[in-house]
Short mmCIF file of C-alpha atoms in Angstrom, two decimals:
data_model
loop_
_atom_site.label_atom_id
_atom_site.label_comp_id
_atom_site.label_asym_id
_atom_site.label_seq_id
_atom_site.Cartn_x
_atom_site.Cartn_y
_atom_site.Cartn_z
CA UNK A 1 -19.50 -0.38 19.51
CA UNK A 2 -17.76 -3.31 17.89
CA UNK A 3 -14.84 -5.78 18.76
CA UNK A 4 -13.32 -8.71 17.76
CA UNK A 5 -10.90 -11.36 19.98
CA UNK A 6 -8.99 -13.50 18.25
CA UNK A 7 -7.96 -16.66 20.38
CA UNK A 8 -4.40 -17.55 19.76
CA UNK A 9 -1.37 -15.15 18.22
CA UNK A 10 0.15 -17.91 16.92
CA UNK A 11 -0.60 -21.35 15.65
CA UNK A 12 1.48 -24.18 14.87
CA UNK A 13 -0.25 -26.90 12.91
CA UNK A 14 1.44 -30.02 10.65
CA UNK A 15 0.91 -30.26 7.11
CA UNK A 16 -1.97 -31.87 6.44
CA UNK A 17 -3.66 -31.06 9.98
CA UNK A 18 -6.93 -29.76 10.70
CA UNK A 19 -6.28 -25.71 11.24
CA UNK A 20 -8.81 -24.26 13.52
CA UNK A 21 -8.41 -20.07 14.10
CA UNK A 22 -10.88 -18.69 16.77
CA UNK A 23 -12.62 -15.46 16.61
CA UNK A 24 -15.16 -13.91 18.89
CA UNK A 25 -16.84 -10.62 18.44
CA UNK A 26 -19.25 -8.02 19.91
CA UNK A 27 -21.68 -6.03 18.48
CA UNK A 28 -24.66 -4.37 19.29
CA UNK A 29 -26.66 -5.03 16.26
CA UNK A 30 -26.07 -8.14 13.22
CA UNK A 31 -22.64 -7.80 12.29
CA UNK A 32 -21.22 -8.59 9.47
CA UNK A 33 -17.59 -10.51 9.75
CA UNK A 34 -14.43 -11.03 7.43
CA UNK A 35 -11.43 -13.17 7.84
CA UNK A 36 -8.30 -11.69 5.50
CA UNK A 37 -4.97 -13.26 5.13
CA UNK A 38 -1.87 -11.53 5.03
CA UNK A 39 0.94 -13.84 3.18
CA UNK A 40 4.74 -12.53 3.95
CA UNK A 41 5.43 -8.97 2.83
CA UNK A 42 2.01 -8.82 0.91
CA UNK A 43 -1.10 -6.59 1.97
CA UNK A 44 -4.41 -8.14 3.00
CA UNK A 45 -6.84 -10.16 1.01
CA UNK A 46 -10.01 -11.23 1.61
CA UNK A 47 -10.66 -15.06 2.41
CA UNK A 48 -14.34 -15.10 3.24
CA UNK A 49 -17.28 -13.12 4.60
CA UNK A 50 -20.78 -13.58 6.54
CA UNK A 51 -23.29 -11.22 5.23
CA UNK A 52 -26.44 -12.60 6.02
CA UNK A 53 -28.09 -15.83 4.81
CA UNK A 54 -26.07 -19.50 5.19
CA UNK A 55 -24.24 -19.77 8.63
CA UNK A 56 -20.93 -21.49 7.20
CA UNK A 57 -19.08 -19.36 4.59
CA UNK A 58 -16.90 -21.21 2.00
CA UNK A 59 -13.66 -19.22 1.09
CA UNK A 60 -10.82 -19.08 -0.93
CA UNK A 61 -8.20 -22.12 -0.83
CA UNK A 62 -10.34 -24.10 1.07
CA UNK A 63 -10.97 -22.45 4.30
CA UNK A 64 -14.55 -22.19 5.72
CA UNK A 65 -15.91 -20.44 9.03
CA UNK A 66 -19.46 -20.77 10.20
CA UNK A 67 -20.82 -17.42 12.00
CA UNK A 68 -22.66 -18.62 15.51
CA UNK A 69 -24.20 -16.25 16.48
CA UNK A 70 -25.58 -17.65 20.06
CA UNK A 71 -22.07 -17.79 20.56
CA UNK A 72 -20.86 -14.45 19.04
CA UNK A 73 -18.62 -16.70 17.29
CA UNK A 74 -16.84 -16.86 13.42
CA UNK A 75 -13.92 -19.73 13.64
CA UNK A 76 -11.97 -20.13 11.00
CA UNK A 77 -11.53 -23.62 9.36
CA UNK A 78 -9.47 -25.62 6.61
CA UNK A 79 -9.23 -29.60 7.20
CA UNK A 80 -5.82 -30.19 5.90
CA UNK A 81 -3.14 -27.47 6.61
CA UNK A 82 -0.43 -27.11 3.20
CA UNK A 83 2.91 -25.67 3.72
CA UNK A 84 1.73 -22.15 1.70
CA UNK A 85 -0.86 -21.41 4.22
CA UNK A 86 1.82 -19.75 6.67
CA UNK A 87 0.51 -16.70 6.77
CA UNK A 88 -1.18 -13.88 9.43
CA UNK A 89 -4.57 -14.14 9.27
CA UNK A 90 -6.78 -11.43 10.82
CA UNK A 91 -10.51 -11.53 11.72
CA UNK A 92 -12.82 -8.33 10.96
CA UNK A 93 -16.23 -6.99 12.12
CA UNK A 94 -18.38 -4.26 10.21
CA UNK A 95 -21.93 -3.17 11.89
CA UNK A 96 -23.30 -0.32 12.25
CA UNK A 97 -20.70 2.55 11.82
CA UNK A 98 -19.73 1.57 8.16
CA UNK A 99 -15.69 0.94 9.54
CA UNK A 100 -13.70 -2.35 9.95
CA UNK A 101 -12.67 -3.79 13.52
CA UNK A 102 -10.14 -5.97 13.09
CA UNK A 103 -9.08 -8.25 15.53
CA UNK A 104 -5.07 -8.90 16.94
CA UNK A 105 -4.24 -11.05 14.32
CA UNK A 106 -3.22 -15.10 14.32
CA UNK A 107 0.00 -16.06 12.75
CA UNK A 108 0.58 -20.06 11.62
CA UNK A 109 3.19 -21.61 11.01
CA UNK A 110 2.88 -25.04 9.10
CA UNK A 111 5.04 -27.86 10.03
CA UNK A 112 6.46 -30.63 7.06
CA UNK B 1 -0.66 -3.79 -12.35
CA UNK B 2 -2.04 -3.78 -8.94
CA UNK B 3 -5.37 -2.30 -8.61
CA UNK B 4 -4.21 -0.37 -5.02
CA UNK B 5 -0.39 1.03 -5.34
CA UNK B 6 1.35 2.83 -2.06
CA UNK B 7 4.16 4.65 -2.87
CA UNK B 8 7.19 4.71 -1.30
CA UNK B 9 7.12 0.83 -0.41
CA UNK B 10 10.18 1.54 2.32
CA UNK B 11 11.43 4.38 4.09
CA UNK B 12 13.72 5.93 6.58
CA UNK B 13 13.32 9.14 8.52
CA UNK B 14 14.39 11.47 11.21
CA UNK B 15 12.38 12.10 14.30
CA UNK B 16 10.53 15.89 13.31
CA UNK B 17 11.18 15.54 9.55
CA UNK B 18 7.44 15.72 7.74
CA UNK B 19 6.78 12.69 5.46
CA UNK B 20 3.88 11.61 2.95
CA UNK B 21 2.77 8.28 2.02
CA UNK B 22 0.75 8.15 -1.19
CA UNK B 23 -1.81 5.76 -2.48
CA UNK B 24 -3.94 5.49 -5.71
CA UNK B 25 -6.24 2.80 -6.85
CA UNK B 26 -7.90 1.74 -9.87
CA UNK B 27 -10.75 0.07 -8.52
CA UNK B 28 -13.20 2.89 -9.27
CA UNK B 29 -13.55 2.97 -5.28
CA UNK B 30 -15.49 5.96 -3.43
CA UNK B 31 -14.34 4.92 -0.16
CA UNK B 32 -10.69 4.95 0.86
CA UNK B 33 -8.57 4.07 4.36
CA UNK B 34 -5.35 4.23 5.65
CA UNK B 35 -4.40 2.13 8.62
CA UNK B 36 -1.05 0.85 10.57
CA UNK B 37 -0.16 -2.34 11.77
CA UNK B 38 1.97 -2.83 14.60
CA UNK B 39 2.77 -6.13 16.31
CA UNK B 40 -0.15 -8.06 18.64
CA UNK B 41 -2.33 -4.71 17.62
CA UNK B 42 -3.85 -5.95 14.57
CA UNK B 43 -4.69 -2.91 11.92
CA UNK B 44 -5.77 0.24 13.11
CA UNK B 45 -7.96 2.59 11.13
CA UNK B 46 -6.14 6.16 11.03
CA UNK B 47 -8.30 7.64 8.97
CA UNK B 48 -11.31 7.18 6.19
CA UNK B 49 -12.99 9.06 3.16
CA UNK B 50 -16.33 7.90 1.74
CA UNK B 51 -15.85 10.65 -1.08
CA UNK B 52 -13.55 12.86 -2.40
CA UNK B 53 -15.21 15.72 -0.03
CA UNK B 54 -15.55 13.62 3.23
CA UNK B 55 -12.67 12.95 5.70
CA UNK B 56 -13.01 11.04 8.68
CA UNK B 57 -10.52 10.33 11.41
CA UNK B 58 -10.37 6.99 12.33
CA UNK B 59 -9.59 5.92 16.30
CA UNK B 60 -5.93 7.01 15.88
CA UNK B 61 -5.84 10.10 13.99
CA UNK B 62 -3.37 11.92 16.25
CA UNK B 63 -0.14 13.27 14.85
CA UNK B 64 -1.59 12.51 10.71
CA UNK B 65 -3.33 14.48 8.72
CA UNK B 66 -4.54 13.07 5.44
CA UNK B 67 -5.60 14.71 1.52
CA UNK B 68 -8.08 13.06 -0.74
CA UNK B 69 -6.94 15.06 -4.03
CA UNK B 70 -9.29 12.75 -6.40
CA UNK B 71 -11.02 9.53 -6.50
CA UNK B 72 -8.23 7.42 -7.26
CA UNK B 73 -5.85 9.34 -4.89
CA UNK B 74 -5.76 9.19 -0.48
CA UNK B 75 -2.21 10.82 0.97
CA UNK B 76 -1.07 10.31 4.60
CA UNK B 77 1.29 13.10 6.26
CA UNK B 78 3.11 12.68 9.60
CA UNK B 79 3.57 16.45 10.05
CA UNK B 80 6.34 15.69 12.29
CA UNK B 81 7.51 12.32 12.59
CA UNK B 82 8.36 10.55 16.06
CA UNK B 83 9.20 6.62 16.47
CA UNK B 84 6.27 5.42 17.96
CA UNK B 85 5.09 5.90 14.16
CA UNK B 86 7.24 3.50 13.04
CA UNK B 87 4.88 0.71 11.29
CA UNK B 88 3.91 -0.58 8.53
CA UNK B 89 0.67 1.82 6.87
CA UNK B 90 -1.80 0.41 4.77
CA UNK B 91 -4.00 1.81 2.32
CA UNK B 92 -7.33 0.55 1.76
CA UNK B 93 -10.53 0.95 -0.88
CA UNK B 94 -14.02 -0.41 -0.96
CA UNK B 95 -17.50 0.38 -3.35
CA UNK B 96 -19.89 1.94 -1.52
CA UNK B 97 -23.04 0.02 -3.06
CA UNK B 98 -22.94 -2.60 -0.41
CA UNK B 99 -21.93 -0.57 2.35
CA UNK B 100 -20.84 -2.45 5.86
CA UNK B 101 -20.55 -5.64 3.20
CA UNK B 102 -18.48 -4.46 1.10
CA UNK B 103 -14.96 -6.10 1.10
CA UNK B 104 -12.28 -3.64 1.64
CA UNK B 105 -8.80 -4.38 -1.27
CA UNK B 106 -5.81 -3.55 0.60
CA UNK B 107 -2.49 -2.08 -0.89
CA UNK B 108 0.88 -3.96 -0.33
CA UNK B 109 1.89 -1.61 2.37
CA UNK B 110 4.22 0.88 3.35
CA UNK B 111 6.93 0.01 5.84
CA UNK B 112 8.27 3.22 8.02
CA UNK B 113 10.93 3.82 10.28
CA UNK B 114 11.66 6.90 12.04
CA UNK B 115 14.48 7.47 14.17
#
C-alpha cells in the first residue's frame, strides 16, 4: 500500500520568501514521487519527479525537492516565492501497483 | 490545441438524471484515468485503463461506470446522478514504456453539479 501526507493545506508566504511544502509518504517498496501544480481553473501539470538516481530533483520554474528517504520524505522547495506561484500544489506517490496516490493537496497564497 | 480535451467543461444536473463526461487525447497514450477532486481530499482515482481492452476501477468506483471506445477516447457515466458527485472530474493519460515513472498529463477538468 501507498500514501502520501502533505503537511499544511494552506501556505501563506511573501513575495520573494523562501516557500517550503512538506510531503511525507509510505510505501512498502522504492517509490517513486511527483509534485504537480494546479494554477486557478487549469488541470494538473507536472513540476518534478524522483525516479531513481540524484536525491534533489530540479523542476520547472525553479522549484526543487530532495527525496529522503531515511525520512520517507519529498519537500518541496523554491527560494524566492513570485506572485504567479499561487497555486494548489499536490504531492504524488507511484510504487508498486502502477496507480498515483496523491496526497490532500497545499494551496499558497503569495503575499506583495 | 490541448493534447487532453474533457468535454463538457461545466455542467448542471438533476439528482437521478444519467450524465457522461468525455475525454480524448492526442498524446498517443495507452493508459488513461479519470479522477475527482473534492476539497481537503486531494484527487481520487475512479477508475483506469492500461489499454483499450482493460478497465480497472480505481478506490472509488461506486455509482460510475466508464467506456474506453479507442485509444484516444475514456468516457465517465454517473448512471444516476446524486450530489455527493458533485466535483470537479479529471481525466488523465500516461505512456506505458516507463511504467510507475511515467508522468501522468492531466485534462483541464470537468466541473459538475448535481442537485
Amino acid at each position: 500500500a501507498q500514501s502520501v501526507t502533505q503537511l499544511g493545506s494552506h501556505v501563506s508566504v511573501s513575495e520573494g520568501a523562501l516557500v517550503l511544502l512538506r510531503c511525507n509518504y509510505s510505501s512498502s517498496v522504492p517509490p517513486y514521487l511527483f509534485w504537480y501544480v494546479q494554477y486557478p481553473n487549469q488541470g494538473l501539470q507536472l513540476l518534478l519527479k524522483y525516479t531513481t538516481g540524484a536525491t534533489l530533483v530540479k523542476g520547472i520554474n525553479g522549484f526543487e525537492a530532495e527525496f529522503k528517504k531515511s525520512e520517507t520524505s519529498f519537500h518541496l522547495t523554491k527560494p524566492s516565492a513570485h506572485m504567479s506561484d499561487a497555486a494548489e500544489y499536490f504531492c504524488a506517490v507511484n510504487s508498486n501497483d502502477y496507480k498515483l496516490s496523491f496526497g490532500a493537496g497545499t494551496t499558497v497564497t503569495v503575499r506583495a | 490545441d490541448a493534447d487532453v480535451t474533457q468535454t463538457p467543461r461545466n455542467r448542471i444536473t438533476k439528482t437521478g438524471k444519467r450524465i457522461m463526461l468525455e475525454c480524448s487525447q492526442t498524446k498517443g497514450h495507452d493508459r488513461m484515468y479519470w479522477y475527482r477532486q473534492d476539497p481537503g481530499l486531494g484527487l481520487r482515482l475512479i477508475y483506469y485503463s492500461f489499454d483499450v481492452k482493460d478497465i480497472n476501477k480505481g478506490e472509488i468506483s461506486d455509482g460510475y461506470s466508464v467506456s474506453r471506445q479507442a485509444q484516444a477516447k475514456f468516457s465517465l457515466s454517473l448512471e444516476s446522478a446524486i450530489p455527493n458527485q458533485t466535483a470537479l472530474y479529471f481525466c488523465a493519460t500516461s505512456d506505458s514504456f516507463l511504467s510507475q515513472q511515467e508522468t501522468q498529463y492531466f485534462g483541464p477538468g470537468t466541473r459538475l453539479l448535481v442537485l
